[in-house]
Amino acid sequence: MRFLLDDEQREFARSLDGMLTAADTPAAVRAWAAGDTAPGRALWARLAEAGVFALAVPERHDGLGPLPLELAVAFTELGRHAVPGPLVETVAAAALLDRLGTAEGAAWLPQIASGKAVLSLCVPTVGGPYALDADAADAVLVVEGDTVRLAETTGPVQPSADPARRLARPLGGAVLARGSAVTAAGAYAAEVAALATAAQSLGLGRALLDQTVQYVGQRTQFGVAIGSFQAVKHRLADTLIALEFAQPLLHSAALALAEGAPHSSAEVAAAKVTAGEAAYAAARTALQLHGAVGYTEELDLALWIRKARPLRDAWGTPVACRARVLMS
């Protein structure tokens, strides 16, 4: 099995990185956390133009996919730049609606591909009872057993370690579909969500490591850069190794999902727990090596640090993911 990206996939990643570097995502994250979604929606439209959401939508519905590997590449860059919003939930909702094959789903899919529709998805048995950014979404889908419904209202916003992750409990709503097809579609959508979240975690961890390496090269103690200290080098090396180990697992999981392999669930779970733990370790390293300045909200680094643990636990906690791997 080939884990290396081809030239086109690498160029896609570079183009997204360049676009997001110029987009001032920290300002969009802070605005989103304050309830102002306009900068985030503008960024969403640019991502749609780049084809990010179309990767989760079949060609027959004006998309480019489904292409799980390219989706993983894209979401790694979204994580690297801490892009806010229900990105994962929207592509997972697209996977759900495509698998259901209903007329209403077919109506949503072209809008998702074009970036005109922002959806949130709640699968309580996997992701918990809350929907991400339900107040900013155009629709909230809830999968409970063999039933999927379109939520009517949501409860109050719940606190999160990441202020830009706005959680609310979806309430009521009309039933869109029932039956065994819903159960299967919901399970597949949860795997897509876990894969995309793992990719976000990988990108987040890399950004934290890059920022920390830059900082320790500038901060001095005893007249020298702290990056020259052996203990600091070892800590950064351990962080890098963990992130590098997660990347092939992520790509392998994406390929397994694309091929419909029977072991895809276990591979996605392995990638999710590995990338999530690596990103969380990168956040702890960044916080420790930045010292007291790492705690300040004014520093953009805090926006990345505060995402690490929620992403680690979203769409499959480490305990749940390890259990799936062991049961496979």
Short mmCIF file of C-alpha atoms in Angstrom, two decimals:
data_model
loop_
_atom_site.label_atom_id
_atom_site.label_comp_id
_atom_site.label_asym_id
_atom_site.label_seq_id
_atom_site.Cartn_x
_atom_site.Cartn_y
_atom_site.Cartn_z
CA MET A 1 0.00 0.00 0.00
CA ARG A 2 1.35 3.45 -0.97
CA PHE A 3 1.28 6.08 1.79
CA LEU A 4 3.16 8.91 0.03
CA LEU A 5 1.15 11.73 -1.51
CA ASP A 6 1.50 12.35 -5.22
CA ASP A 7 2.53 15.68 -6.76
CA GLU A 8 -1.05 16.85 -7.27
CA GLN A 9 -2.01 16.14 -3.66
CA ARG A 10 1.08 17.91 -2.34
CA GLU A 11 0.36 20.92 -4.54
CA PHE A 12 -3.22 20.98 -3.24
CA ALA A 13 -1.88 21.09 0.32
CA ARG A 14 0.56 23.88 -0.56
CA SER A 15 -2.17 25.95 -2.21
CA LEU A 16 -4.43 25.66 0.83
CA ASP A 17 -1.53 26.50 3.14
CA GLY A 18 -0.73 29.61 1.11
CA MET A 19 -4.35 30.74 0.98
CA LEU A 20 -4.92 30.25 4.71
CA THR A 21 -1.61 31.87 5.65
CA ALA A 22 -2.79 35.04 3.93
CA ALA A 23 -6.30 34.86 5.40
CA ASP A 24 -5.59 35.90 9.02
CA THR A 25 -7.37 32.91 10.52
CA PRO A 26 -6.63 33.97 14.14
CA ALA A 27 -8.94 36.96 13.65
CA ALA A 28 -11.64 34.68 12.21
CA VAL A 29 -11.26 32.29 15.17
CA ARG A 30 -11.62 35.10 17.71
CA ALA A 31 -14.65 36.50 15.88
CA TRP A 32 -16.26 33.05 15.72
CA ALA A 33 -15.74 32.54 19.45
CA ALA A 34 -17.45 35.88 20.07
CA GLY A 35 -20.47 34.88 17.98
CA ASP A 36 -19.53 36.80 14.82
CA THR A 37 -19.49 34.19 12.06
CA ALA A 38 -19.06 36.59 9.13
CA PRO A 39 -15.25 36.27 8.81
CA GLY A 40 -15.51 32.51 9.22
CA ARG A 41 -18.23 32.23 6.56
CA ALA A 42 -16.12 34.33 4.18
CA LEU A 43 -13.23 31.94 4.74
CA TRP A 44 -15.65 29.03 4.24
CA ALA A 45 -16.56 30.40 0.81
CA ARG A 46 -12.90 30.55 -0.19
CA LEU A 47 -12.37 26.97 0.93
CA ALA A 48 -15.37 25.94 -1.15
CA GLU A 49 -13.88 27.66 -4.20
CA ALA A 50 -10.73 25.60 -3.62
CA GLY A 51 -12.87 22.45 -3.73
CA VAL A 52 -12.53 21.37 -0.10
CA PHE A 53 -16.20 20.52 0.53
CA ALA A 54 -16.70 19.08 -2.93
CA LEU A 55 -14.25 16.32 -1.96
CA ALA A 56 -16.99 14.79 0.22
CA VAL A 57 -19.75 15.10 -2.39
CA PRO A 58 -20.18 12.70 -5.35
CA GLU A 59 -19.79 14.00 -8.89
CA ARG A 60 -23.45 13.36 -9.63
CA HIS A 61 -24.27 16.04 -7.04
CA ASP A 62 -21.76 18.62 -8.36
CA GLY A 63 -18.92 17.37 -6.19
CA LEU A 64 -15.51 15.82 -6.80
CA GLY A 65 -15.64 12.79 -4.53
CA PRO A 66 -15.92 11.03 -2.35
CA LEU A 67 -12.13 11.28 -1.98
CA PRO A 68 -11.13 10.42 1.61
CA LEU A 69 -7.38 10.81 1.06
CA GLU A 70 -7.69 14.27 -0.49
CA LEU A 71 -10.13 15.13 2.31
CA ALA A 72 -7.47 14.13 4.85
CA VAL A 73 -4.92 16.30 3.04
CA ALA A 74 -7.28 19.28 3.12
CA PHE A 75 -8.27 18.87 6.75
CA THR A 76 -4.64 18.63 7.79
CA GLU A 77 -4.20 22.15 6.44
CA LEU A 78 -7.43 23.33 8.05
CA GLY A 79 -6.10 22.06 11.37
CA ARG A 80 -2.70 23.64 10.77
CA HIS A 81 -4.42 27.01 10.45
CA ALA A 82 -7.07 26.45 13.15
CA VAL A 83 -9.95 27.26 10.80
CA PRO A 84 -13.20 27.61 12.83
CA GLY A 85 -16.63 26.17 12.14
CA PRO A 86 -18.34 22.79 11.73
CA LEU A 87 -16.01 21.74 8.93
CA VAL A 88 -15.84 18.11 9.99
CA GLU A 89 -19.56 17.92 10.64
CA THR A 90 -20.43 19.35 7.22
CA VAL A 91 -18.39 16.79 5.27
CA ALA A 92 -19.68 14.01 7.54
CA ALA A 93 -23.25 15.21 6.91
CA ALA A 94 -22.51 15.04 3.17
CA ALA A 95 -21.38 11.41 3.59
CA LEU A 96 -24.56 10.64 5.53
CA LEU A 97 -26.90 12.26 3.01
CA ASP A 98 -25.18 10.59 0.08
CA ARG A 99 -25.49 7.15 1.68
CA LEU A 100 -29.16 7.72 2.54
CA GLY A 101 -30.00 8.54 -1.08
CA THR A 102 -33.13 10.55 -0.26
CA ALA A 103 -34.47 13.39 -2.36
CA GLU A 104 -33.96 15.86 0.47
CA GLY A 105 -30.38 14.77 0.86
CA ALA A 106 -29.81 15.18 -2.86
CA ALA A 107 -31.00 18.78 -2.53
CA TRP A 108 -28.46 19.56 0.22
CA LEU A 109 -25.40 17.99 -1.42
CA PRO A 110 -24.80 20.54 -4.23
CA GLN A 111 -25.14 23.34 -1.67
CA ILE A 112 -22.53 21.67 0.56
CA ALA A 113 -20.15 21.26 -2.37
CA SER A 114 -20.48 24.93 -3.32
CA GLY A 115 -20.06 26.15 0.25
CA LYS A 116 -23.53 27.68 0.37
CA ALA A 117 -24.70 25.29 3.09
CA VAL A 118 -23.07 24.82 6.50
CA LEU A 119 -24.36 21.74 8.33
CA SER A 120 -23.78 20.26 11.73
CA LEU A 121 -24.15 16.61 12.60
CA CYS A 122 -24.82 14.88 15.90
CA VAL A 123 -24.41 11.13 16.39
CA PRO A 124 -24.86 10.74 20.17
CA THR A 125 -23.49 7.19 20.34
CA VAL A 126 -20.17 8.36 18.89
CA GLY A 127 -19.73 12.10 19.28
CA GLY A 128 -21.89 12.79 22.33
CA PRO A 129 -25.24 14.58 22.63
CA TYR A 130 -24.07 17.99 21.42
CA ALA A 131 -23.88 19.44 17.92
CA LEU A 132 -20.98 21.72 17.02
CA ASP A 133 -21.85 25.28 16.00
CA ALA A 134 -25.53 24.52 15.66
CA ASP A 135 -26.30 28.22 16.00
CA ALA A 136 -24.19 28.99 12.93
CA ALA A 137 -25.35 26.04 10.80
CA ASP A 138 -28.05 26.10 8.14
CA ALA A 139 -29.25 22.69 9.33
CA VAL A 140 -28.50 20.21 12.11
CA LEU A 141 -28.86 16.49 11.44
CA VAL A 142 -29.21 14.03 14.31
CA VAL A 143 -28.69 10.27 13.93
CA GLU A 144 -30.16 8.15 16.73
CA GLY A 145 -30.18 4.42 16.06
CA ASP A 146 -32.09 3.82 12.84
CA THR A 147 -33.57 7.32 12.68
CA VAL A 148 -32.21 10.56 11.28
CA ARG A 149 -34.00 13.83 11.91
CA LEU A 150 -33.58 17.49 11.08
CA ALA A 151 -33.34 19.30 14.42
CA GLU A 152 -35.86 22.05 14.97
CA THR A 153 -34.17 24.01 17.74
CA THR A 154 -31.10 23.79 19.95
CA GLY A 155 -30.49 24.26 23.62
CA PRO A 156 -28.16 26.86 25.12
CA VAL A 157 -24.51 26.94 24.06
CA GLN A 158 -22.34 24.77 26.28
CA PRO A 159 -18.82 25.79 27.39
CA SER A 160 -15.82 24.18 25.74
CA ALA A 161 -12.08 24.27 26.34
CA ASP A 162 -11.94 25.87 22.91
CA PRO A 163 -14.09 29.03 22.84
CA ALA A 164 -14.47 28.67 19.08
CA ARG A 165 -16.17 25.28 19.50
CA ARG A 166 -19.76 26.22 20.33
CA LEU A 167 -21.71 23.17 21.49
CA ALA A 168 -25.49 22.89 21.84
CA ARG A 169 -27.98 20.06 22.27
CA PRO A 170 -30.26 19.63 19.21
CA LEU A 171 -33.96 19.38 20.06
CA GLY A 172 -37.06 18.10 18.25
CA GLY A 173 -37.32 18.12 14.50
CA ALA A 174 -38.84 16.17 11.62
CA VAL A 175 -37.78 12.61 10.81
CA LEU A 176 -35.98 12.42 7.48
CA ALA A 177 -35.49 8.66 7.25
CA ARG A 178 -35.76 5.43 9.23
CA GLY A 179 -34.42 1.93 8.85
CA SER A 180 -31.24 -0.11 8.66
CA ALA A 181 -29.90 2.16 5.90
CA VAL A 182 -29.80 5.01 8.42
CA THR A 183 -27.77 2.93 10.87
CA ALA A 184 -25.20 2.05 8.19
CA ALA A 185 -25.07 5.59 6.82
CA GLY A 186 -24.66 7.02 10.31
CA ALA A 187 -21.77 4.66 11.05
CA TYR A 188 -20.04 5.63 7.81
CA ALA A 189 -20.55 9.35 8.47
CA ALA A 190 -19.01 8.93 11.93
CA GLU A 191 -15.94 7.30 10.34
CA VAL A 192 -15.60 10.22 7.91
CA ALA A 193 -15.88 12.61 10.87
CA ALA A 194 -13.23 10.71 12.84
CA LEU A 195 -10.88 10.69 9.84
CA ALA A 196 -11.29 14.42 9.23
CA THR A 197 -10.82 15.15 12.94
CA ALA A 198 -7.64 13.05 12.98
CA ALA A 199 -6.35 15.09 10.04
CA GLN A 200 -7.21 18.33 11.83
CA SER A 201 -5.32 17.10 14.89
CA LEU A 202 -2.27 16.24 12.80
CA GLY A 203 -2.22 19.69 11.22
CA LEU A 204 -2.79 21.36 14.58
CA GLY A 205 0.10 19.44 16.13
CA ARG A 206 2.42 20.38 13.31
CA ALA A 207 1.53 24.06 13.68
CA LEU A 208 2.16 23.91 17.43
CA LEU A 209 5.52 22.26 16.86
CA ASP A 210 6.53 24.80 14.20
CA GLN A 211 5.61 27.74 16.42
CA THR A 212 7.45 26.24 19.36
CA VAL A 213 10.62 25.52 17.38
CA GLN A 214 10.61 29.12 16.18
CA TYR A 215 10.12 30.43 19.71
CA VAL A 216 12.87 28.38 21.39
CA GLY A 217 15.27 29.57 18.71
CA GLN A 218 14.60 33.17 19.77
CA ARG A 219 14.13 32.96 23.54
CA THR A 220 17.39 33.14 25.43
CA GLN A 221 18.45 32.00 28.88
CA PHE A 222 21.95 32.22 30.34
CA GLY A 223 22.93 34.08 27.20
CA VAL A 224 21.97 31.33 24.72
CA ALA A 225 18.82 30.23 22.88
CA ILE A 226 16.89 27.69 24.94
CA GLY A 227 16.55 25.62 21.79
CA SER A 228 20.18 24.65 22.22
CA PHE A 229 19.47 22.86 25.52
CA GLN A 230 19.52 19.08 25.27
CA ALA A 231 16.33 18.63 27.29
CA VAL A 232 14.45 21.00 24.96
CA LYS A 233 15.77 19.21 21.88
CA HIS A 234 14.64 15.86 23.26
CA ARG A 235 11.15 17.18 24.03
CA LEU A 236 10.77 18.59 20.53
CA ALA A 237 12.13 15.39 18.96
CA ASP A 238 9.59 13.28 20.86
CA THR A 239 6.81 15.58 19.64
CA LEU A 240 8.01 15.36 16.04
CA ILE A 241 8.27 11.56 16.14
CA ALA A 242 4.71 11.24 17.45
CA LEU A 243 3.36 13.45 14.67
CA GLU A 244 5.39 11.69 11.97
CA PHE A 245 4.13 8.33 13.21
CA ALA A 246 0.52 9.54 12.94
CA GLN A 247 0.76 10.63 9.30
CA PRO A 248 1.02 7.19 7.62
CA LEU A 249 -1.74 5.87 9.87
CA LEU A 250 -3.96 8.73 8.70
CA HIS A 251 -3.23 8.10 5.03
CA SER A 252 -3.68 4.35 5.45
CA ALA A 253 -7.06 4.93 7.11
CA ALA A 254 -8.13 7.24 4.29
CA LEU A 255 -7.20 4.66 1.67
CA ALA A 256 -9.02 1.93 3.58
CA LEU A 257 -12.13 4.10 3.78
CA ALA A 258 -11.93 4.90 0.07
CA GLU A 259 -11.68 1.22 -0.80
CA GLY A 260 -14.45 0.18 1.57
CA ALA A 261 -12.09 -2.21 3.33
CA PRO A 262 -13.68 -4.30 6.11
CA HIS A 263 -10.99 -3.12 8.54
CA SER A 264 -11.48 0.58 7.76
CA SER A 265 -13.19 1.29 11.09
CA ALA A 266 -10.19 0.01 13.06
CA GLU A 267 -7.74 1.91 10.84
CA VAL A 268 -9.67 5.14 11.27
CA ALA A 269 -9.77 4.59 15.03
CA ALA A 270 -6.01 3.97 15.12
CA ALA A 271 -5.34 7.15 13.15
CA LYS A 272 -7.73 9.13 15.33
CA VAL A 273 -6.20 8.13 18.66
CA THR A 274 -2.62 8.47 17.40
CA ALA A 275 -3.07 11.89 15.80
CA GLY A 276 -5.19 13.16 18.70
CA GLU A 277 -2.67 12.12 21.34
CA ALA A 278 0.23 13.50 19.28
CA ALA A 279 -1.48 16.88 18.92
CA TYR A 280 -2.31 16.99 22.62
CA ALA A 281 1.32 16.21 23.46
CA ALA A 282 2.40 18.96 21.06
CA ALA A 283 0.11 21.40 22.89
CA ARG A 284 1.64 20.45 26.24
CA THR A 285 5.14 20.84 24.82
CA ALA A 286 4.27 24.22 23.36
CA LEU A 287 2.82 25.41 26.64
CA GLN A 288 5.80 24.24 28.67
CA LEU A 289 8.48 25.64 26.37
CA HIS A 290 6.75 28.98 25.88
CA GLY A 291 6.64 29.39 29.65
CA ALA A 292 4.29 31.95 31.19
CA VAL A 293 3.69 33.68 27.85
CA GLY A 294 1.97 30.50 26.63
CA TYR A 295 -0.92 31.14 29.00
CA THR A 296 -1.80 34.57 27.58
CA GLU A 297 -4.95 34.89 25.49
CA GLU A 298 -3.35 37.68 23.46
CA LEU A 299 -0.85 35.25 21.98
CA ASP A 300 -2.20 33.49 18.88
CA LEU A 301 -0.60 30.27 20.14
CA ALA A 302 -3.42 29.98 22.69
CA LEU A 303 -5.92 29.51 19.86
CA TRP A 304 -4.07 26.36 18.79
CA ILE A 305 -3.36 25.06 22.29
CA ARG A 306 -7.02 25.25 23.31
CA LYS A 307 -8.12 23.16 20.33
CA ALA A 308 -5.89 20.17 21.03
CA ARG A 309 -7.87 18.43 23.75
CA PRO A 310 -11.36 18.98 22.25
CA LEU A 311 -10.15 17.58 18.92
CA ARG A 312 -8.54 14.63 20.69
CA ASP A 313 -11.89 13.73 22.25
CA ALA A 314 -14.26 14.67 19.39
CA TRP A 315 -15.74 11.85 17.29
CA GLY A 316 -14.13 9.14 19.38
CA THR A 317 -12.24 9.50 22.64
CA PRO A 318 -8.85 7.78 23.00
CA VAL A 319 -10.47 5.08 25.14
CA ALA A 320 -13.22 4.44 22.59
CA CYS A 321 -10.79 4.38 19.67
CA ARG A 322 -8.42 1.96 21.39
CA ALA A 323 -11.37 -0.32 22.14
CA ARG A 324 -12.35 -0.34 18.45
CA VAL A 325 -8.80 -1.25 17.45
CA LEU A 326 -8.60 -4.06 20.01
CA MET A 327 -11.97 -5.46 18.95
CA SER A 328 -11.07 -5.59 15.26
#
